[in-house]
Amino acid sequence: MERKRMAQVATYFAVAFAAFLFWQSRHNTTPPPQPDMPPPPSSLPAFPHAASTVLPDPARFFSRELLSAPLPTNSFFQNFALNNGDQPEYIHPYSVKSAAAALTVCYPKSVHSPSFHAQTFVADLTISSPSDAAAPHRIYAFDDLSVTLDFSPSLRAFLVRGSPFVTVATAGVPVDISLVSVHAFLEAAPRDGALTRWRLRMNSGQTFLLYASAPIRLSMTSVTQLAAPGFGGVIRVAFLPDAAMEAVLDQHSGCFPTGGEAALNRPFSVDYTWRTDGSGDLLMLAHPLHLRLLSKDRGVRVLEDFRYRSIDGDLVGVVGDAWALRTDPVFPTWHSTRGVSEDGVPEIVAALRKDVDDLASSPITTASSYFYGKAIARAARLALIAEEVGCPDVIPAVHRFLTAAVTPWLNGSFEGNGFLYDPIWGGLVTRQGMTDTGADFGFGIYNDHHYHLGYFVYAIAVLAKIDPAWGREYMPQAYSMVADFMTTSRQAGASDYYPRMRTFDLWKLHSWAGGLTEFGEGRNQESTSEAVNAYYSAALLGLSYGDAPLVSAAATLTALEMLAAQTWWHVREGDAIYEGDFTGRNRVVGVVWANKRDSGLWFAPPEWKECRLGIQLLPIVPISEALFPDAGFARDLVRWTAPALARDGVGDGWKGFVYALEGTYDKESALAKTRELASHDDGNTLTNLLWWLHSRGSPGAAAAAAGGGTTAHGMLLDMLAAEPALVSS
């Protein structure tokens, strides 16, 4: 019992320290520096410059004024900056395409089956000026919530995410306007005497409303084309899902957003503010996670009956030009939040000693930044587990292994690969990726940066924890890695070398992968758990360096990424977000795209369910229990997966993740199966699985299995409430 109490006390102190950092961040105070610890370095890249031969030239599509700063590589409008720039992007609630000096707006329809759920693109309404010659569009401006596109010399589009209107402005002088559809127009009629409101009814059954800042005279030149001569001003078009919504669109048509920002100034908060023009109150649309987190303290008004259909769930009207989103806190900890059961310690220690001994006889042989990162993070887990189970004598061996394995990647001496800085787009690439787009899973073209770097940051955080002198020496490289995928500041200096929030989407509230590759379905993300691991690891790095703002920002992104995973990747029976045939056959999505949901994976077909489960759980770390807090859902997911384990060729590594999740509701069964495994995933060990399983089975887990559910951060808050002296001290 004494060992268990010591583990609990260690957890209390870890949580108290994290809570103290959050309190300081919330109150804008500066944490006391650690002894001899320098302040966080500037965002200098800390790696040699690269001369990539495979990256596209951003000058083709970005305006000259934007080229002097780092550029986005995983954004919601990335297709607009790649190849011909003519692939559509989903800018809720519309899919938008820019090509041949025209802007095409589509209110997408849903197609679905048991294996996928997608939105189709149809050229519902195309806006152009006939006198403009075809030329590549220009990205004039962008921010967290919008992109401004000069899609022709005469016309500029303000594409703001969540706006029920698409807004187009002329470039000062009156121009001729053309509206074309693949559908036949049945009606193009003014709705007011001033000729500023029009109804466009099509033979597809669709109705669009058009609003103009000045009189516009539309005439039908063919059944599929409307023309308006000499118009100057602003045009707004909106799809009308239901006739009852017309009055709301009329009421809010005068105020249009031109851009928007998402602030991360407070822990576990995202604050939206939109820049607007025109008159009246701003009407926007919120997706399901927005609605879950939306605070009413900004005076916003939710219009429950004003809804647009979306692959992400219904988008609901919200009136107000400033939103406050609040999530429950998550306190990142080094060790398990429940503590390891006393009777499990001997088994863990026996496996730990063997796994640590194997480090010396099993050097890392890969040069892949992804697999190498998994290997060093796997070793770092052994040091933390040794701390938790009271086995400090093995930590020096882990320390030696990590120092020898990690340092060459930071000082440039690693043979065969390494990190370099690309000054064109602004970010880290690998030496292999400079000449090969497929190397390191596309890291050199900005794919999966948070996955790869998250593993490196985890190992660096642990090494800096157990060896502060090493941590001080390689602090610039550590911060450069974090800055590459989660630069949060807009201030000069902090964002001179890396774009703001390379991978995290502040409107969808989760990360994207894909990088500088054109996809018809937009950006995508497969492994939510590796995304969670990236931000969790950044928080641990902040704990190592006593950096309260980093801990706060990273923990906030960790919390949001987990909520998004539970909203769009985890599929519960009876969920209303996806259609019934897809929901009925799936308990977890393989890949979430901007415009599609796939049951398959990049590396496995849909029937390999153990891979789908595993890729949404690995790596197993303390934050994993907050990602899967509901043991009832875990039971459903494991039962759904179990038949796939009988297939020939299923690897023990993937089975280990299934058993780990089974352990959240049936520890003994999971332990028995885990002990029979002959091998483990390359980022996992028997020690880590035993640590996980022997820290399950608390009363909270039993309650969750009964249907109540609990979360790691709720448990930590309970512990803080039970030990207030730890916080006050």
XYZ file of C-alpha atoms in Angstrom:
729
model
C 0.000 0.000 0.000
C 2.903 2.368 0.675
C 4.113 2.087 -2.940
C 0.579 2.809 -4.201
C 0.263 5.804 -1.893
C 3.621 7.121 -3.122
C 2.427 6.808 -6.727
C -0.767 8.673 -5.850
C 1.170 11.436 -4.143
C 3.450 11.722 -7.166
C 0.385 12.082 -9.361
C -1.113 14.683 -7.012
C 2.058 16.742 -7.185
C 2.272 16.444 -10.976
C -1.330 17.585 -11.323
C -0.832 20.351 -8.788
C 2.206 21.637 -10.681
C 0.276 21.579 -13.973
C -2.686 23.315 -12.337
C -0.351 25.939 -10.874
C 1.070 26.617 -14.327
C -2.450 26.995 -15.745
C -3.400 29.362 -12.924
C -0.348 31.487 -13.634
C -1.098 31.534 -17.337
C -4.722 32.510 -16.711
C -3.613 35.382 -14.488
C -0.827 36.550 -16.802
C 1.905 35.948 -14.292
C 5.353 34.580 -14.971
C 6.317 31.220 -13.455
C 9.466 31.149 -11.382
C 12.331 29.876 -13.540
C 13.847 26.513 -12.859
C 17.364 26.690 -11.466
C 19.832 27.678 -14.216
C 17.088 27.290 -16.836
C 17.224 29.902 -19.608
C 14.007 31.445 -20.907
C 12.440 29.807 -23.979
C 14.492 30.591 -27.076
C 13.245 32.585 -30.019
C 11.619 30.730 -32.875
C 14.863 30.556 -34.850
C 14.712 27.304 -36.803
C 17.867 25.903 -35.099
C 18.436 23.593 -38.081
C 20.440 24.179 -41.311
C 18.598 25.586 -44.304
C 17.417 23.205 -47.017
C 17.209 23.597 -50.773
C 14.315 21.304 -51.622
C 13.862 20.134 -55.194
C 10.308 18.827 -54.748
C 8.335 21.638 -53.138
C 5.895 23.638 -55.311
C 6.436 27.341 -55.879
C 3.981 29.334 -53.746
C 4.448 32.476 -55.866
C 2.025 31.175 -58.480
C -1.028 31.611 -56.264
C -0.126 33.679 -53.190
C -0.021 37.457 -53.554
C 3.422 39.023 -53.444
C 2.700 40.613 -50.050
C 2.178 37.179 -48.478
C 5.368 35.571 -49.771
C 7.646 37.218 -47.216
C 6.047 35.269 -44.332
C 5.689 31.511 -43.675
C 2.776 29.984 -45.569
C 0.173 27.383 -44.594
C 0.749 23.803 -45.692
C -2.305 21.976 -44.280
C -5.007 24.627 -44.475
C -8.667 24.347 -45.358
C -7.950 26.161 -48.653
C -4.734 24.303 -49.554
C -6.068 23.067 -52.907
C -6.297 26.699 -54.040
C -2.474 26.893 -53.861
C -1.508 23.595 -55.521
C -1.075 22.436 -59.128
C -3.681 24.359 -61.181
C -5.530 25.554 -58.091
C -8.797 24.267 -59.535
C -9.800 21.540 -57.076
C -12.727 22.421 -54.782
C -12.500 23.044 -51.058
C -15.260 22.629 -48.496
C -15.868 25.976 -46.839
C -18.909 25.146 -44.730
C -21.664 24.949 -45.848
C -20.466 25.193 -49.476
C -17.907 23.464 -51.632
C -16.139 26.166 -53.631
C -14.059 25.871 -56.778
C -12.007 28.560 -58.513
C -11.054 28.012 -62.158
C -10.894 29.967 -65.430
C -11.550 33.336 -63.718
C -14.801 32.027 -62.239
C -15.991 30.955 -58.799
C -18.294 27.949 -58.550
C -20.476 27.430 -55.498
C -21.977 24.048 -54.629
C -24.306 23.134 -51.805
C -23.109 19.523 -51.670
C -25.347 16.504 -51.559
C -24.548 13.448 -49.509
C -23.759 10.001 -50.897
C -23.207 7.149 -48.510
C -22.904 3.420 -48.052
C -21.781 1.116 -45.243
C -18.157 1.774 -46.216
C -18.057 5.535 -46.859
C -19.866 8.819 -46.448
C -19.109 11.660 -48.851
C -20.295 14.915 -50.360
C -20.525 15.370 -54.124
C -19.538 18.495 -56.037
C -21.949 19.896 -58.639
C -21.562 23.305 -60.288
C -24.752 24.756 -58.804
C -23.857 28.389 -59.391
C -20.810 29.886 -61.138
C -20.022 33.596 -60.858
C -17.732 35.395 -63.293
C -17.222 38.518 -65.366
C -17.308 37.643 -69.101
C -14.772 40.332 -69.955
C -12.073 38.823 -67.725
C -9.464 36.629 -69.366
C -8.724 33.310 -67.720
C -5.738 33.544 -65.383
C -4.640 31.899 -62.122
C -6.410 33.276 -59.091
C -4.550 35.038 -56.298
C -4.835 34.327 -52.597
C -5.045 37.928 -51.443
C -5.325 37.274 -47.688
C -6.034 34.498 -45.227
C -6.519 34.043 -41.510
C -7.801 31.470 -39.056
C -11.384 31.537 -40.316
C -11.272 32.746 -43.926
C -9.475 33.140 -47.216
C -9.870 36.098 -49.571
C -9.543 35.075 -53.193
C -9.100 37.320 -56.221
C -10.515 34.767 -58.627
C -10.532 37.183 -61.562
C -9.109 40.655 -62.232
C -12.545 42.145 -61.498
C -13.933 40.002 -58.679
C -12.880 39.189 -55.135
C -14.471 36.496 -52.955
C -14.582 36.605 -49.157
C -14.747 32.905 -48.310
C -15.482 32.792 -44.596
C -16.005 29.442 -42.950
C -19.461 28.920 -41.567
C -21.083 31.776 -43.453
C -24.437 30.870 -45.041
C -23.566 33.437 -47.728
C -20.787 33.476 -50.319
C -19.754 37.109 -50.752
C -18.249 38.528 -53.938
C -17.189 42.146 -54.456
C -16.292 43.981 -57.636
C -12.956 45.762 -57.917
C -14.249 49.324 -57.793
C -15.551 49.939 -61.298
C -18.808 48.416 -62.596
C -18.381 45.112 -64.434
C -20.639 42.724 -66.289
C -21.693 39.739 -64.173
C -22.493 36.239 -65.377
C -24.266 33.549 -63.332
C -24.193 30.049 -64.806
C -25.564 26.751 -63.516
C -25.526 23.142 -64.643
C -29.211 23.243 -63.779
C -31.881 25.109 -65.725
C -33.208 28.286 -64.188
C -36.968 28.111 -63.734
C -37.161 31.526 -62.134
C -34.908 34.552 -61.704
C -37.169 37.122 -60.111
C -36.599 40.231 -57.976
C -38.161 40.194 -54.535
C -38.070 43.933 -53.932
C -38.603 47.066 -55.970
C -34.998 48.171 -55.495
C -33.734 45.124 -57.429
C -31.356 44.186 -54.579
C -32.981 40.856 -53.643
C -33.533 38.028 -56.099
C -34.785 34.459 -56.007
C -33.089 31.949 -58.320
C -35.091 28.733 -58.661
C -33.672 25.752 -60.591
C -35.054 22.556 -62.079
C -32.940 20.584 -59.577
C -35.391 21.677 -56.911
C -32.837 24.075 -55.450
C -33.371 27.726 -54.668
C -30.611 30.289 -54.211
C -31.137 33.805 -52.934
C -29.058 36.673 -54.280
C -28.496 39.930 -52.418
C -26.782 43.002 -53.884
C -25.517 46.197 -52.291
C -26.853 48.160 -55.277
C -29.528 47.511 -57.892
C -28.641 44.574 -60.115
C -30.576 43.775 -63.282
C -30.507 40.074 -64.021
C -31.764 38.741 -67.318
C -31.886 35.185 -68.595
C -29.638 34.775 -71.645
C -30.226 31.024 -71.744
C -31.910 28.465 -69.550
C -28.632 27.969 -67.684
C -27.204 31.511 -67.709
C -28.103 34.854 -66.173
C -26.415 38.153 -67.017
C -26.226 41.508 -65.268
C -24.547 44.425 -67.079
C -22.493 47.108 -65.364
C -22.765 46.116 -61.699
C -20.521 47.588 -59.033
C -20.682 46.571 -55.394
C -21.179 43.435 -53.324
C -23.139 40.321 -54.264
C -24.102 37.682 -51.727
C -25.591 34.320 -52.652
C -27.115 31.822 -50.249
C -28.704 28.436 -50.743
C -32.192 28.227 -49.257
C -32.644 24.825 -47.556
C -36.154 25.634 -46.348
C -38.591 28.394 -47.249
C -39.034 29.185 -43.554
C -35.383 30.299 -43.417
C -35.787 33.005 -46.059
C -36.798 35.708 -43.593
C -33.701 35.040 -41.458
C -31.397 35.292 -44.478
C -33.134 38.519 -45.500
C -32.709 39.970 -42.022
C -28.968 39.259 -41.885
C -27.990 39.789 -45.512
C -26.622 43.292 -44.882
C -23.714 42.327 -42.601
C -20.968 40.259 -44.181
C -17.711 38.902 -42.704
C -14.433 39.660 -44.455
C -12.219 37.617 -42.147
C -11.892 36.202 -38.681
C -9.436 35.191 -36.000
C -9.397 32.516 -33.329
C -7.560 33.497 -30.160
C -5.964 31.031 -27.744
C -5.312 33.611 -25.056
C -6.951 31.698 -22.211
C -6.486 28.076 -21.147
C -9.098 25.714 -22.563
C -10.717 28.499 -24.559
C -10.951 29.548 -28.193
C -12.381 32.993 -28.894
C -13.663 33.817 -32.380
C -13.983 37.376 -33.646
C -15.012 38.276 -37.182
C -14.244 41.441 -39.127
C -17.409 42.642 -40.798
C -18.690 45.163 -43.292
C -22.175 46.392 -44.028
C -24.950 46.810 -41.479
C -26.907 44.650 -39.072
C -26.011 41.596 -37.006
C -23.699 38.870 -38.270
C -25.228 35.460 -38.970
C -22.891 32.464 -38.976
C -23.204 28.682 -38.719
C -21.867 26.420 -35.959
C -21.007 22.739 -36.310
C -21.886 20.228 -33.549
C -18.661 20.663 -31.577
C -19.016 24.448 -31.691
C -22.491 24.112 -30.232
C -21.240 21.827 -27.490
C -18.568 24.333 -26.427
C -20.311 27.633 -27.200
C -20.569 29.956 -24.216
C -23.479 32.365 -23.989
C -21.418 34.998 -22.141
C -20.747 36.885 -25.407
C -24.447 37.521 -25.980
C -24.693 35.218 -28.998
C -28.075 33.895 -30.056
C -28.513 30.340 -31.349
C -31.209 29.812 -33.994
C -32.113 26.167 -33.463
C -34.423 25.977 -36.479
C -31.933 27.559 -38.906
C -29.943 24.592 -40.207
C -27.774 23.588 -43.142
C -26.850 19.999 -43.919
C -23.165 19.011 -43.617
C -21.014 15.896 -43.566
C -19.906 17.113 -40.127
C -23.460 17.211 -38.787
C -26.080 19.936 -38.984
C -24.744 23.489 -39.099
C -26.892 25.708 -36.885
C -27.345 29.471 -37.111
C -25.657 31.686 -34.512
C -26.101 35.466 -34.419
C -23.113 37.416 -33.124
C -19.682 38.530 -34.335
C -17.771 37.090 -31.355
C -17.977 33.558 -29.974
C -16.388 32.075 -26.878
C -15.747 28.327 -26.928
C -14.938 26.650 -23.599
C -13.798 23.100 -22.964
C -13.207 21.191 -19.752
C -9.573 21.246 -18.643
C -7.164 18.398 -19.259
C -4.082 18.211 -17.068
C -1.206 16.422 -18.821
C 0.749 14.172 -16.470
C 3.900 12.093 -16.844
C 2.382 9.044 -15.146
C -0.965 7.299 -14.963
C -3.726 9.284 -13.313
C -5.164 6.282 -11.486
C -1.916 4.807 -10.255
C -0.634 1.286 -10.800
C -2.202 -1.454 -8.715
C 0.169 -2.798 -6.075
C -0.230 -6.416 -7.173
C 0.737 -5.512 -10.728
C 4.074 -3.897 -9.909
C 6.200 -7.100 -9.865
C 4.968 -8.133 -13.330
C 5.629 -4.674 -14.741
C 9.118 -4.523 -13.202
C 10.047 -7.930 -14.642
C 8.980 -6.846 -18.140
C 10.640 -3.465 -17.652
C 14.031 -4.956 -16.851
C 13.891 -7.146 -19.931
C 12.761 -4.316 -22.241
C 15.489 -2.015 -20.908
C 18.105 -4.747 -21.394
C 16.888 -5.152 -24.973
C 17.685 -1.513 -25.709
C 21.401 -2.267 -25.676
C 21.077 -5.270 -27.981
C 18.468 -3.795 -30.359
C 19.722 -0.535 -31.830
C 17.402 1.528 -34.019
C 18.044 0.538 -37.627
C 15.568 2.767 -39.465
C 16.336 6.221 -40.868
C 12.642 7.082 -41.259
C 11.691 10.126 -39.195
C 8.353 8.486 -38.328
C 9.567 5.062 -37.275
C 12.650 6.493 -35.603
C 10.420 8.837 -33.621
C 8.260 5.927 -32.495
C 11.360 4.015 -31.371
C 12.751 6.791 -29.184
C 9.342 7.584 -27.709
C 8.921 3.877 -26.895
C 12.205 3.954 -24.987
C 11.242 7.163 -23.191
C 8.091 5.450 -21.913
C 10.315 2.937 -20.093
C 11.974 5.693 -18.054
C 8.635 7.138 -16.951
C 7.204 3.737 -16.098
C 10.352 3.027 -14.078
C 9.705 6.220 -12.112
C 6.111 5.243 -11.460
C 6.731 1.677 -10.292
C 9.758 2.554 -8.161
C 12.488 1.003 -10.287
C 14.993 3.866 -10.683
C 18.030 1.665 -11.257
C 17.058 1.056 -14.918
C 16.695 4.757 -15.757
C 20.433 5.367 -16.417
C 20.383 2.738 -19.183
C 17.360 4.423 -20.786
C 19.087 7.769 -20.391
C 22.170 6.511 -22.232
C 20.072 5.042 -25.015
C 18.028 8.218 -25.505
C 21.044 10.489 -25.423
C 22.803 8.441 -28.077
C 19.681 8.082 -30.231
C 18.168 11.582 -30.038
C 21.201 13.881 -30.019
C 22.383 13.157 -33.597
C 19.025 14.294 -34.991
C 19.411 17.581 -33.134
C 23.057 18.368 -33.879
C 22.975 17.193 -37.515
C 25.296 14.214 -37.118
C 22.738 11.492 -37.858
C 23.765 9.586 -40.975
C 21.168 9.037 -43.659
C 18.607 11.616 -42.620
C 17.990 14.630 -40.421
C 15.915 17.763 -40.015
C 16.489 20.862 -42.147
C 14.685 24.190 -42.466
C 12.837 25.128 -45.664
C 12.712 28.946 -46.003
C 10.261 28.928 -48.955
C 7.128 27.707 -47.166
C 8.632 28.032 -43.710
C 9.162 24.792 -41.832
C 11.134 21.656 -41.159
C 11.773 19.045 -43.828
C 13.959 15.950 -43.793
C 17.126 15.366 -45.743
C 15.490 12.402 -47.473
C 12.388 14.456 -48.187
C 14.331 17.212 -49.967
C 14.461 15.129 -53.149
C 11.744 12.511 -52.689
C 8.094 13.382 -52.052
C 7.420 9.846 -50.800
C 10.257 9.720 -48.277
C 9.294 9.826 -44.598
C 5.614 9.525 -45.575
C 5.777 12.899 -47.301
C 7.331 14.831 -44.424
C 9.362 16.790 -46.995
C 6.132 18.123 -48.514
C 4.677 18.854 -45.071
C 2.593 15.722 -44.537
C 2.130 14.320 -41.010
C 4.439 16.817 -39.278
C 2.593 16.605 -35.969
C 2.826 12.805 -35.968
C 6.584 12.573 -36.565
C 7.601 15.557 -34.472
C 5.217 14.580 -31.676
C 7.204 11.403 -31.062
C 10.504 13.301 -31.103
C 9.147 15.958 -28.733
C 7.936 13.246 -26.346
C 11.394 11.688 -26.164
C 13.055 15.102 -25.824
C 10.662 16.081 -23.022
C 11.501 12.933 -21.066
C 15.236 13.310 -21.655
C 15.117 16.964 -20.578
C 13.230 15.866 -17.464
C 15.811 13.292 -16.388
C 18.823 15.253 -17.683
C 18.209 19.026 -17.326
C 21.727 19.871 -18.543
C 21.081 18.045 -21.815
C 17.712 19.763 -21.995
C 19.294 23.202 -21.693
C 21.785 22.419 -24.450
C 19.165 21.299 -26.963
C 16.382 23.646 -25.951
C 16.493 25.626 -29.252
C 15.991 22.489 -31.328
C 13.208 21.287 -29.051
C 11.339 24.570 -29.347
C 11.911 24.683 -33.084
C 10.219 21.307 -33.438
C 7.230 22.456 -31.411
C 7.051 25.741 -33.314
C 6.932 23.867 -36.611
C 3.520 22.336 -35.890
C 2.000 24.573 -33.185
C 3.153 28.163 -33.453
C 0.254 29.984 -31.814
C 1.440 33.583 -31.876
C 0.774 36.155 -34.583
C 3.373 38.571 -33.220
C 6.456 39.488 -35.195
C 9.400 37.330 -34.194
C 7.355 34.437 -32.877
C 5.993 33.651 -36.330
C 8.871 34.730 -38.563
C 9.930 31.174 -39.349
C 6.835 28.985 -39.051
C 3.206 29.507 -40.061
C 0.577 29.834 -37.399
C -0.924 26.478 -36.434
C 0.432 24.384 -39.308
C -1.664 21.303 -38.578
C -4.445 22.360 -36.174
C -7.631 23.718 -37.738
C -9.051 26.363 -35.424
C -12.497 26.180 -37.029
C -12.921 22.406 -37.180
C -11.007 22.099 -33.860
C -8.787 19.211 -34.925
C -5.669 18.649 -37.004
C -5.198 17.840 -40.675
C -2.495 15.996 -42.539
C -1.959 15.882 -46.279
C 0.604 18.631 -46.668
C 1.306 20.078 -50.111
C -0.560 17.370 -52.014
C -3.705 18.110 -53.982
C -6.739 16.026 -52.963
C -10.192 16.255 -54.471
C -11.681 15.605 -51.032
C -9.525 18.234 -49.296
C -7.256 17.673 -46.299
C -7.444 14.475 -44.295
C -6.422 12.922 -41.013
C -6.139 9.253 -40.153
C -4.689 8.883 -36.637
C -6.323 11.196 -34.132
C -4.412 9.573 -31.277
C -1.054 10.532 -32.803
C -2.354 14.081 -33.164
C -3.337 14.047 -29.485
C 0.117 12.706 -28.674
C 1.768 15.633 -30.466
C 0.054 18.304 -28.360
C 0.303 16.223 -25.190
C 4.044 15.853 -25.829
C 4.384 19.604 -26.314
C 2.691 20.089 -22.939
C 5.164 17.683 -21.345
C 8.013 19.646 -22.900
C 6.541 22.743 -21.283
C 6.505 20.930 -17.948
C 10.175 19.987 -18.409
C 11.136 23.594 -19.058
C 8.702 25.240 -16.633
C 7.014 27.039 -19.543
C 3.456 27.793 -18.414
C 2.216 29.325 -21.709
C 3.394 26.274 -23.661
C 1.726 23.886 -21.211
C -1.479 25.903 -21.377
C -1.653 26.152 -25.183
C -0.666 22.529 -25.765
C -3.105 21.205 -23.165
C -5.880 23.266 -24.755
C -5.169 21.779 -28.188
C -4.959 18.310 -26.627
C -8.423 18.728 -25.127
C -9.911 20.000 -28.391
C -8.300 17.278 -30.505
C -9.760 14.622 -28.233
C -13.245 16.124 -28.369
C -13.062 16.283 -32.157
C -11.964 12.640 -32.312
C -14.900 11.643 -30.135
C -17.231 13.722 -32.338
C -16.171 12.700 -35.881
C -13.964 9.594 -35.641
C -15.650 7.617 -32.855
C -18.980 6.308 -34.150
C -21.525 5.388 -31.523
C -24.649 3.404 -32.194
C -27.518 5.801 -32.790
C -25.287 8.804 -33.578
C -27.048 11.281 -35.854
C -24.011 12.863 -37.540
C -23.639 10.182 -40.225
C -26.276 8.287 -42.179
C -27.654 5.092 -40.672
C -26.048 2.654 -43.100
C -22.571 4.032 -42.340
C -23.178 4.332 -38.585
C -24.633 0.831 -38.416
C -21.514 -0.800 -39.874
C -18.741 1.278 -38.284
C -17.599 2.071 -34.757
C -14.613 4.137 -35.808
C -13.800 6.068 -38.984
C -10.570 5.191 -40.776
C -9.815 8.526 -42.446
C -11.722 11.770 -42.011
C -11.469 14.013 -45.060
C -12.894 17.506 -45.401
C -15.473 16.058 -47.822
C -15.496 12.348 -47.041
C -15.422 9.671 -44.350
C -13.585 6.436 -45.208
C -13.831 3.102 -43.432
C -10.532 2.087 -45.012
C -7.093 3.296 -44.027
C -4.147 4.496 -46.071
C -2.467 1.162 -45.343
C -5.344 -1.249 -44.723
C -8.771 -2.175 -46.159
C -11.986 -1.661 -44.147
C -12.178 -5.255 -42.951
C -8.887 -4.880 -41.034
C -10.784 -3.463 -38.096
C -7.953 -4.098 -35.633
C -5.865 -1.591 -37.607
C -8.642 0.969 -37.505
C -8.909 0.615 -33.746
C -5.144 0.616 -33.262
C -4.405 3.672 -35.383
C -6.886 5.652 -33.278
C -5.263 4.528 -29.996
C -1.501 4.425 -30.532
C 0.709 5.395 -28.816
C -0.561 4.287 -25.425
C 0.354 7.052 -22.976
C -1.331 8.542 -19.902
C -3.498 10.900 -21.983
C -4.992 7.905 -23.824
C -7.500 7.295 -21.054
C -8.971 10.758 -21.644
C -9.245 9.996 -25.367
C -11.302 6.872 -24.567
C -13.032 7.853 -21.321
C -16.224 5.853 -21.872
C -15.703 2.177 -21.106
C -19.138 1.420 -22.560
C -18.049 2.701 -25.965
C -14.717 0.894 -25.586
C -16.648 -2.361 -25.049
C -18.708 -1.744 -28.201
C -15.580 -0.934 -30.216
C -13.738 -4.048 -29.058
C -16.762 -6.278 -29.743
C -17.029 -4.761 -33.230
C -13.312 -5.394 -33.821
C -13.017 -8.878 -32.282
C -14.157 -10.962 -35.295
C -11.343 -9.450 -37.391
C -8.745 -10.967 -35.034
C -9.576 -14.432 -36.366
C -8.347 -13.478 -39.838
C -5.105 -15.092 -40.997
C -2.129 -12.795 -40.763
C -3.330 -10.441 -38.027
C -0.222 -9.134 -36.294
C 0.284 -9.327 -32.537
C 1.163 -5.644 -32.519
C -2.370 -4.684 -33.579
C -3.902 -7.230 -31.217
C -2.125 -5.489 -28.353
C -4.111 -2.298 -28.921
C -7.396 -4.201 -28.969
C -6.500 -5.859 -25.674
C -5.451 -2.510 -24.211
C -8.879 -1.062 -24.921
C -10.526 -4.230 -23.584
C -8.639 -3.583 -20.367
C -10.724 -0.477 -19.694
C -13.681 -2.714 -18.832
C -12.234 -6.250 -18.391
C -8.719 -6.031 -17.027
C -8.188 -9.721 -16.269
C -9.254 -10.934 -19.703
C -7.032 -8.339 -21.363
C -4.071 -9.296 -19.179
C -4.405 -12.985 -20.050
C -4.438 -12.225 -23.794
C -1.595 -9.724 -23.540
C 0.662 -12.244 -21.820
C 0.264 -14.540 -24.843
C 1.517 -11.967 -27.365
C 4.781 -12.843 -29.079
C 5.532 -9.341 -30.379
C 4.433 -5.729 -30.097
C 3.988 -2.662 -32.251
C 7.247 -0.835 -32.978
C 6.104 2.003 -30.733
C 4.943 -0.261 -27.922
C 6.373 -2.752 -25.419
C 5.081 -5.429 -23.089
C 6.062 -3.117 -20.238
C 3.850 -0.366 -21.587
C 0.865 -2.663 -22.088
C 1.221 -4.101 -18.574
C 1.554 -0.595 -17.142
C -1.649 0.394 -18.906
C -3.621 -2.664 -17.837
C -2.460 -2.587 -14.226
C -3.556 1.038 -13.967
C -7.107 0.147 -15.083
C -9.890 -1.281 -12.986
C -10.553 1.627 -10.626
C -14.075 2.276 -9.293
C -14.341 5.025 -11.899
C -13.777 2.506 -14.690
C -16.498 0.267 -13.319
C -18.905 3.197 -13.280
C -18.018 4.037 -16.855
C -18.614 0.473 -17.979
C -22.071 0.696 -16.422
C -22.808 3.604 -18.736
C -21.934 6.630 -16.648
C -18.524 7.360 -18.131
C -15.737 9.396 -16.602
C -12.769 11.342 -17.893
C -9.183 11.574 -16.853
C -9.360 15.321 -16.359
C -12.488 14.961 -14.218
C -10.666 12.427 -12.057
C -7.694 14.768 -11.749
C -9.934 17.613 -10.701
C -11.459 15.340 -8.080
C -7.961 14.565 -6.800
C -7.153 18.243 -6.630
C -10.325 18.880 -4.681
C -9.372 16.083 -2.294
C -5.864 17.482 -1.792
C -6.312 21.289 -1.788
C -3.123 21.760 0.220
C -1.101 20.581 -2.764
C -2.396 23.457 -4.859
C -2.156 26.082 -2.145
C 1.413 25.036 -1.453
